[in-house]
Tab-separated table of C-alpha atoms in Angstrom:
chain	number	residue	atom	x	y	z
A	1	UNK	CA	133.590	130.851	144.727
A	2	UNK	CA	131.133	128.416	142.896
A	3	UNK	CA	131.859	128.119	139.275
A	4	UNK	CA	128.920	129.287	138.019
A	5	UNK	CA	129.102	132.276	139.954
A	6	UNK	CA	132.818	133.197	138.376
A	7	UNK	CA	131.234	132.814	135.241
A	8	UNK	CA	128.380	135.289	135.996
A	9	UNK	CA	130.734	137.487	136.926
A	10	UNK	CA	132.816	137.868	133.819
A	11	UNK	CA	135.409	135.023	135.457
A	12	UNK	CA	137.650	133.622	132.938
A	13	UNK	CA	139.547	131.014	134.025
A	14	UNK	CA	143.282	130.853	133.872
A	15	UNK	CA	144.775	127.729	131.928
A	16	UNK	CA	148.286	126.625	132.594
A	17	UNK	CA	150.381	125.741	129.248
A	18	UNK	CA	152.734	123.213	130.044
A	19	UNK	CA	155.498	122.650	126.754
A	20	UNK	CA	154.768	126.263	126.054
A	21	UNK	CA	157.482	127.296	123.755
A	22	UNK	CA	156.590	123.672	122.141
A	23	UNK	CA	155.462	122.509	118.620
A	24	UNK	CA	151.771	122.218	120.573
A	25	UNK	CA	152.100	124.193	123.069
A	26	UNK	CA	153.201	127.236	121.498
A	27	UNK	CA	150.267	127.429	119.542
A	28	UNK	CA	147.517	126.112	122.166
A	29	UNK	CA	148.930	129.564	124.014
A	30	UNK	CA	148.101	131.504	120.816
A	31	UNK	CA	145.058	130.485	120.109
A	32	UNK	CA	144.145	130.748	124.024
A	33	UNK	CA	145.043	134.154	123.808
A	34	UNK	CA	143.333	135.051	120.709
A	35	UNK	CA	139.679	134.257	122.206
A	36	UNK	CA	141.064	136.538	125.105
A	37	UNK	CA	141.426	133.820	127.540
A	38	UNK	CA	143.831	134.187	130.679
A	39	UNK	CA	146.915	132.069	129.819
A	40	UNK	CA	150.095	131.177	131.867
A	41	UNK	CA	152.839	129.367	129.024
A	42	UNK	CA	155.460	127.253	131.504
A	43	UNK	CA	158.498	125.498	129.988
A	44	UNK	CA	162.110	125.159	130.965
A	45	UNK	CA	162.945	128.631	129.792
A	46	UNK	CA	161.321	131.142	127.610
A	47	UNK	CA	158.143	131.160	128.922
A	48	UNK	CA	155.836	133.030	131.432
A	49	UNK	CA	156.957	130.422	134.635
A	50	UNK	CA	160.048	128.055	134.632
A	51	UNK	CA	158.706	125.003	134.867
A	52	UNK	CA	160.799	121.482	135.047
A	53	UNK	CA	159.155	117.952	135.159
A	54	UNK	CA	162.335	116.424	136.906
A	55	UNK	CA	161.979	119.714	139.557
A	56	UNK	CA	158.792	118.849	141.391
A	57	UNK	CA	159.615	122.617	142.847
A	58	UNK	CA	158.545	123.750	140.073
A	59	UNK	CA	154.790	122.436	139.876
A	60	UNK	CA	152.877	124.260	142.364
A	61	UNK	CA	154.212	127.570	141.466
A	62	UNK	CA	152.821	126.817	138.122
A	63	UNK	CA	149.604	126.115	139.591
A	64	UNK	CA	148.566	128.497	141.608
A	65	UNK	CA	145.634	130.316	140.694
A	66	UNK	CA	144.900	128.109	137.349
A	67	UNK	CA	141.634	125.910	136.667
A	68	UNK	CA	142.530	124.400	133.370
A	69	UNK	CA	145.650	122.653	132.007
A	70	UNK	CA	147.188	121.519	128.874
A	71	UNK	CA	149.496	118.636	130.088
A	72	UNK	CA	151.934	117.724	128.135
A	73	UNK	CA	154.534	114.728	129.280
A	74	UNK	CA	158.003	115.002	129.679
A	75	UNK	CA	160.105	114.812	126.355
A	76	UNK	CA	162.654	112.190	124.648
A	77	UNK	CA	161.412	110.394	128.241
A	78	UNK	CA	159.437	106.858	129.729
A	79	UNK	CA	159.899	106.743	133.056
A	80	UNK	CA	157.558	110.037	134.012
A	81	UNK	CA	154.526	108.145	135.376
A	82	UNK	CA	155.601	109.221	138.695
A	83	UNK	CA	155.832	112.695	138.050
A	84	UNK	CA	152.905	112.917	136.474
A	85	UNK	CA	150.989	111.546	139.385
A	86	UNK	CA	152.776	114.044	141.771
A	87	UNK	CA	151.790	117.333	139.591
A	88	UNK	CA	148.127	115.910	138.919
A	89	UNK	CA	147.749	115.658	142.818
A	90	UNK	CA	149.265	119.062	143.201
A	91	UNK	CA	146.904	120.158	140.478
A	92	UNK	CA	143.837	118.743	142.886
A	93	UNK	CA	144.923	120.415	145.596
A	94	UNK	CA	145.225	124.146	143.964
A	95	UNK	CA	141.942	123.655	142.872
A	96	UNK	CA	142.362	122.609	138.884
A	97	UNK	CA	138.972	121.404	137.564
A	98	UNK	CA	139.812	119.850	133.938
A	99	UNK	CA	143.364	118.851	132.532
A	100	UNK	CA	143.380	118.512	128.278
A	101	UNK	CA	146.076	115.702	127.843
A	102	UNK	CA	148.553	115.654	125.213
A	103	UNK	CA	148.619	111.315	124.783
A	104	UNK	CA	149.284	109.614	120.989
A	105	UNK	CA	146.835	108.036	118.481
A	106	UNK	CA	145.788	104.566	119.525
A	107	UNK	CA	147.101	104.820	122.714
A	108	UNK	CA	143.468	103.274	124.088
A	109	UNK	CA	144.636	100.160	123.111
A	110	UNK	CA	148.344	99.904	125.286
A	111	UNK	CA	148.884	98.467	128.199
A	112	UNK	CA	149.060	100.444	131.534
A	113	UNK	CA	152.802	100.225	131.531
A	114	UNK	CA	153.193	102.389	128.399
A	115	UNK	CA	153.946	105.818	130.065
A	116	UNK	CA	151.455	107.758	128.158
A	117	UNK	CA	148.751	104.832	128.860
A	118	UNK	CA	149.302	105.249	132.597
A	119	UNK	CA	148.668	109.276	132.796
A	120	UNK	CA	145.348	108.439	130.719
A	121	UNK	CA	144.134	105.849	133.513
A	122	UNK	CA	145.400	108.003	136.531
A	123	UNK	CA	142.871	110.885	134.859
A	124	UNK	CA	140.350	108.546	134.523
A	125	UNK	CA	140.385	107.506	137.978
A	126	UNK	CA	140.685	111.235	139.411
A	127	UNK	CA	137.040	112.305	140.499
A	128	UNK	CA	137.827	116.207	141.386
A	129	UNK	CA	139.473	116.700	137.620
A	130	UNK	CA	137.337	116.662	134.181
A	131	UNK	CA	140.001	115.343	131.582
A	132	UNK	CA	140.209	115.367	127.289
A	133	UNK	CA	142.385	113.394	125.685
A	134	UNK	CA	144.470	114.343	122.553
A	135	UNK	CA	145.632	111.050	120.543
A	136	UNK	CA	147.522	113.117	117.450
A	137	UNK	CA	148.450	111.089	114.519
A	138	UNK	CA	152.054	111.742	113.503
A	139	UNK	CA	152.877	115.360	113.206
A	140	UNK	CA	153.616	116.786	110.115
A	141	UNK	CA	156.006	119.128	111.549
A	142	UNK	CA	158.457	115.693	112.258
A	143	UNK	CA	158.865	116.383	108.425
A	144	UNK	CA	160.501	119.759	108.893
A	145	UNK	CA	162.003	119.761	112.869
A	146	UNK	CA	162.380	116.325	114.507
A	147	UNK	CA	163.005	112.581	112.584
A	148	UNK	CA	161.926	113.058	109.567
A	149	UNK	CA	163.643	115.877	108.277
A	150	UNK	CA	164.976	115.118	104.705
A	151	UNK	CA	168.932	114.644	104.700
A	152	UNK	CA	170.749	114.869	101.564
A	153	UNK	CA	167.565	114.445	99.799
A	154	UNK	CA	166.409	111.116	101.488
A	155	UNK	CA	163.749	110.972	104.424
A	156	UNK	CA	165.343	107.877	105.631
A	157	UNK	CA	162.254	106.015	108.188
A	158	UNK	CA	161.620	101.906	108.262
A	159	UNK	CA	157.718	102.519	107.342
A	160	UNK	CA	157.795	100.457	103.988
A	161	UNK	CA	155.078	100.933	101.966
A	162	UNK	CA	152.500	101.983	105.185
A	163	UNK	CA	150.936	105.197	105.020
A	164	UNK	CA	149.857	107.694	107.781
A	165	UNK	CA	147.385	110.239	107.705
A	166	UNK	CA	149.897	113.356	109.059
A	167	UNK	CA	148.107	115.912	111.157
A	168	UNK	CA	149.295	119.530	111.347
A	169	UNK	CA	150.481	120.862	115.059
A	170	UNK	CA	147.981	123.547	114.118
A	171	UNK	CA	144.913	121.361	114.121
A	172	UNK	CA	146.104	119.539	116.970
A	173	UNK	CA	146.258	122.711	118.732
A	174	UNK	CA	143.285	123.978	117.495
A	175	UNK	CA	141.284	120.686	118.702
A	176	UNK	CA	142.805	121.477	122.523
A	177	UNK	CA	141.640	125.111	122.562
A	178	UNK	CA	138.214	124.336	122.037
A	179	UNK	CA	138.865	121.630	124.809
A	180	UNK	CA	140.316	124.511	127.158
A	181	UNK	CA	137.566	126.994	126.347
A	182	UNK	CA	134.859	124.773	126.921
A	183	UNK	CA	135.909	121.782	129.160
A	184	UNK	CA	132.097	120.543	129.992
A	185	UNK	CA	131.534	120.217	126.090
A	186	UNK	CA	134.460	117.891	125.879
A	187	UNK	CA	134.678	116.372	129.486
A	188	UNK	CA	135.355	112.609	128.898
A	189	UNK	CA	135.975	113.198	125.868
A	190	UNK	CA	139.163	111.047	123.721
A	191	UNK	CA	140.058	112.599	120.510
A	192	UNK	CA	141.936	110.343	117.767
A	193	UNK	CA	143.406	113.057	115.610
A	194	UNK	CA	144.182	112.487	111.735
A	195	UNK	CA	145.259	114.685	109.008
A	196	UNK	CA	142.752	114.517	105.962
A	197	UNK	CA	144.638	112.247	103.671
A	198	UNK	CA	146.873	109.399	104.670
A	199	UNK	CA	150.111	109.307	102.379
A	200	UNK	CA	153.106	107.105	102.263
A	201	UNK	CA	156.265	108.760	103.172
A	202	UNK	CA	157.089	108.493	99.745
A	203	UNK	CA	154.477	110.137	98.602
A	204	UNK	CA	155.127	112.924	101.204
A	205	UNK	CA	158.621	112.868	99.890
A	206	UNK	CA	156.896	113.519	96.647
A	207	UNK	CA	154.880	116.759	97.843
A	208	UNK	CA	158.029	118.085	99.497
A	209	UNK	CA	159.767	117.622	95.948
A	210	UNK	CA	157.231	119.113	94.044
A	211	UNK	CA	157.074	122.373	97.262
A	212	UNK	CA	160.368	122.821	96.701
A	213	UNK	CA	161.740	121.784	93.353
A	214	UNK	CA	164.397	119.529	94.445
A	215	UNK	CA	164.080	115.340	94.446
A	216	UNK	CA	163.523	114.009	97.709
A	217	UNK	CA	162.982	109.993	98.054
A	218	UNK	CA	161.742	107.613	101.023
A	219	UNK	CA	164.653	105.746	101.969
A	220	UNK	CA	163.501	102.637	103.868
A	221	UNK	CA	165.849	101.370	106.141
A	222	UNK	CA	166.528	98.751	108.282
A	223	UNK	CA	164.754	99.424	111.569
A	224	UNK	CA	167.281	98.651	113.934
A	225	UNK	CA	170.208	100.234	112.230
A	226	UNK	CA	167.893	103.613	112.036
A	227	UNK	CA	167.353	103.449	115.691
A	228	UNK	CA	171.115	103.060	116.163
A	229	UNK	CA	171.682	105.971	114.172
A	230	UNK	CA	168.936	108.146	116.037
A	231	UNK	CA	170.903	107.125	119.183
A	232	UNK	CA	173.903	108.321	117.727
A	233	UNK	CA	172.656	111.211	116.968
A	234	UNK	CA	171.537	112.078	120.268
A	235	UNK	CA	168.256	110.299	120.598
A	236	UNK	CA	168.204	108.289	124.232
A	237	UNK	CA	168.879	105.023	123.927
A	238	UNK	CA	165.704	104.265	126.150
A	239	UNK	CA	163.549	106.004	123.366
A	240	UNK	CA	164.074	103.136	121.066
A	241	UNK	CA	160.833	101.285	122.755
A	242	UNK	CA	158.648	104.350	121.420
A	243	UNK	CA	160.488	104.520	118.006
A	244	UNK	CA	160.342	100.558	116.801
A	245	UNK	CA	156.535	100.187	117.730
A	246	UNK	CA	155.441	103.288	116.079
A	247	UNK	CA	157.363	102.838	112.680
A	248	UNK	CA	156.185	99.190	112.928
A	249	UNK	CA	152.804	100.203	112.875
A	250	UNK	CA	152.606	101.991	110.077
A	251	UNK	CA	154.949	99.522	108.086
A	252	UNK	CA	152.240	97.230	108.921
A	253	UNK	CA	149.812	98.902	107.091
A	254	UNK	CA	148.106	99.349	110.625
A	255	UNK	CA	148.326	103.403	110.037
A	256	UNK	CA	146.288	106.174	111.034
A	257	UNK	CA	143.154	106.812	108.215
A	258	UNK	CA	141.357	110.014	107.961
A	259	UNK	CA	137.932	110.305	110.264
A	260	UNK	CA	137.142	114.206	109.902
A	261	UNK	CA	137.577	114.852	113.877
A	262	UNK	CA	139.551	117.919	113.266
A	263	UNK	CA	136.550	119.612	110.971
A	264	UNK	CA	133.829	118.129	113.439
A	265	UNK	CA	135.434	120.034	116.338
A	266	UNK	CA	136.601	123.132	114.933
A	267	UNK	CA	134.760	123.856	112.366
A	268	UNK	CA	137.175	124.054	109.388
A	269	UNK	CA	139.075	121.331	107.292
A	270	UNK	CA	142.549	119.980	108.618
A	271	UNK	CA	145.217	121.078	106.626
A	272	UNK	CA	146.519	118.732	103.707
A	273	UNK	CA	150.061	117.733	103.430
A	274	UNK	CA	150.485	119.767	100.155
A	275	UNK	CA	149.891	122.478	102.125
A	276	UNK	CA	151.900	121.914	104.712
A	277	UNK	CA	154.701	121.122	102.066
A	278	UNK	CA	154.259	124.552	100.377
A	279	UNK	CA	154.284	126.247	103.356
A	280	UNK	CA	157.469	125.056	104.970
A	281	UNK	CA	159.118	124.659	101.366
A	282	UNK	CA	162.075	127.357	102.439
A	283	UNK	CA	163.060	125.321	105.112
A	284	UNK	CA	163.735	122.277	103.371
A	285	UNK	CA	165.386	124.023	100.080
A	286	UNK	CA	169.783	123.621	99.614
A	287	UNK	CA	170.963	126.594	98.202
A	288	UNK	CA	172.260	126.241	94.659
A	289	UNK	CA	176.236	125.469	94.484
């Protein structure tokens, strides 16, 4: 069936949620939902479809029936390009007309052998598939979840004196549904994502301080010993080459700055980090002695 008879018909397409139980993902499936559009969530477990990037088993059961995906590469991993490639062809085949790609701020300007590079230039070169990018500056949620979590009252990250303008998984998320509900309005489209303010970590240490009552400092640390200790700590090894460039870059000075692309698409201001901080200020708070 044509697509412009489905949507005559009342049609609503079906969009596959890769990462679905996700920072992203999780809420691209909400916000899906709450315009009453058909969603399938897939992840490793706890979603609608089991779903595993190293099981290419598990791709075309994913598919079937979808026209719209939220792709989202594997985790904590560098070597996916292949994978990628294999699911995007499957995607062809089931009859998937636009993919909205989860990729990294900047990421226009790597070269083809940086994983997240290469899925951007195998879309581009796919003729049956529309595509969006998503190029998120860091999340603000790697405050409260993933690296930068505050230990002992210290955020310890090698940024210096850089500053980033954080972006809320929310307004990422929102900026992907409105790709997903309306894929010809963003066909071709690359989004580079910022939060409204860029900020030092110190000076998000400061906001979390003031959210929560308790001091928390920017502890700047050697680079290499901090990937060591990531490593450690569980981090692959491997993950290193993602880890020195990005803290680099904003050590640099060579940040993310605001541009207002979150407002521009969705219609509302991105949420500030004060926000953010006051919001998430239980999580971060030791209990009293």
């Amino acid at each position: 069936m044509p697509p412009y008879f489905r949507y005559m018909s009342g049609h609503h397409p079906t969009t596959l949620v890769l990462g679905a139980t996700g920072k992203t993902g999780s809420r691209v499936a909400a916000g899906l939902a709450s315009r009453g559009l058909p969603v399938r969530t897939a992840a490793r477990s706890g979603a609608g479809i089991a779903f595993d990037w190293s099981d290419r088993g598990s791709y075309a059961p994913a598919l079937k029936g979808v026209e719209r995906v939220y792709l989202i590469p594997p985790l904590l991993r560098l070597d996916y390009a292949d994978d990628v490639s294999a699911f995007l062809d499957e995607a062809e085949a089931a009859g998937v007309a636009h993919v909205t790609f989860l990729s990294a701020y900047g990421m226009e300007h790597a070269p083809a052998g940086v994983a997240i590079r290469g899925v951007e230039l195998d879309l581009l070169q796919r003729q049956r598939l529309s595509h969006s990018f998503v190029r998120p500056a860091w999340f603000m949620q790697n405050f409260s979840e993933t690296f930068l979590v505050p230990l002992n009252g210290a955020i310890a990250v090698p940024t210096g004196n850089g500053s980033e303008a954080f972006i809320d998984a929310g307004d990422i998320a929102a900026v992907a549904v409105a790709t997903l509900a309306d894929p010809a309005a963003h066909a071709g489209a690359a989004y580079s994502l910022t939060g409204p303010e860029a900020l030092t970590v110190a000076e998000a240490a400061a906001l979390i301080s003031e959210a929560t009552g308790q001091a928390v400092m920017h502890l700047d640390v050697e680079r290499e010993e901090w990937i060591a200790g990531l490593v450690a700590y569980g981090i692959p090894a491997v993950y290193g080459a993602v880890l020195r460039p990005l803290t680099e870059t904003v050590a640099s000075g060579n940040g993310s700055r605001p541009n207002g692309l979150v407002e521009q698409i969705t219609g509302r201001p991105g949420r500030t980090f004060r926000d953010f901080a006051h919001k998430n200020a239980a999580a971060w708070r030791t209990p009293a002695s």
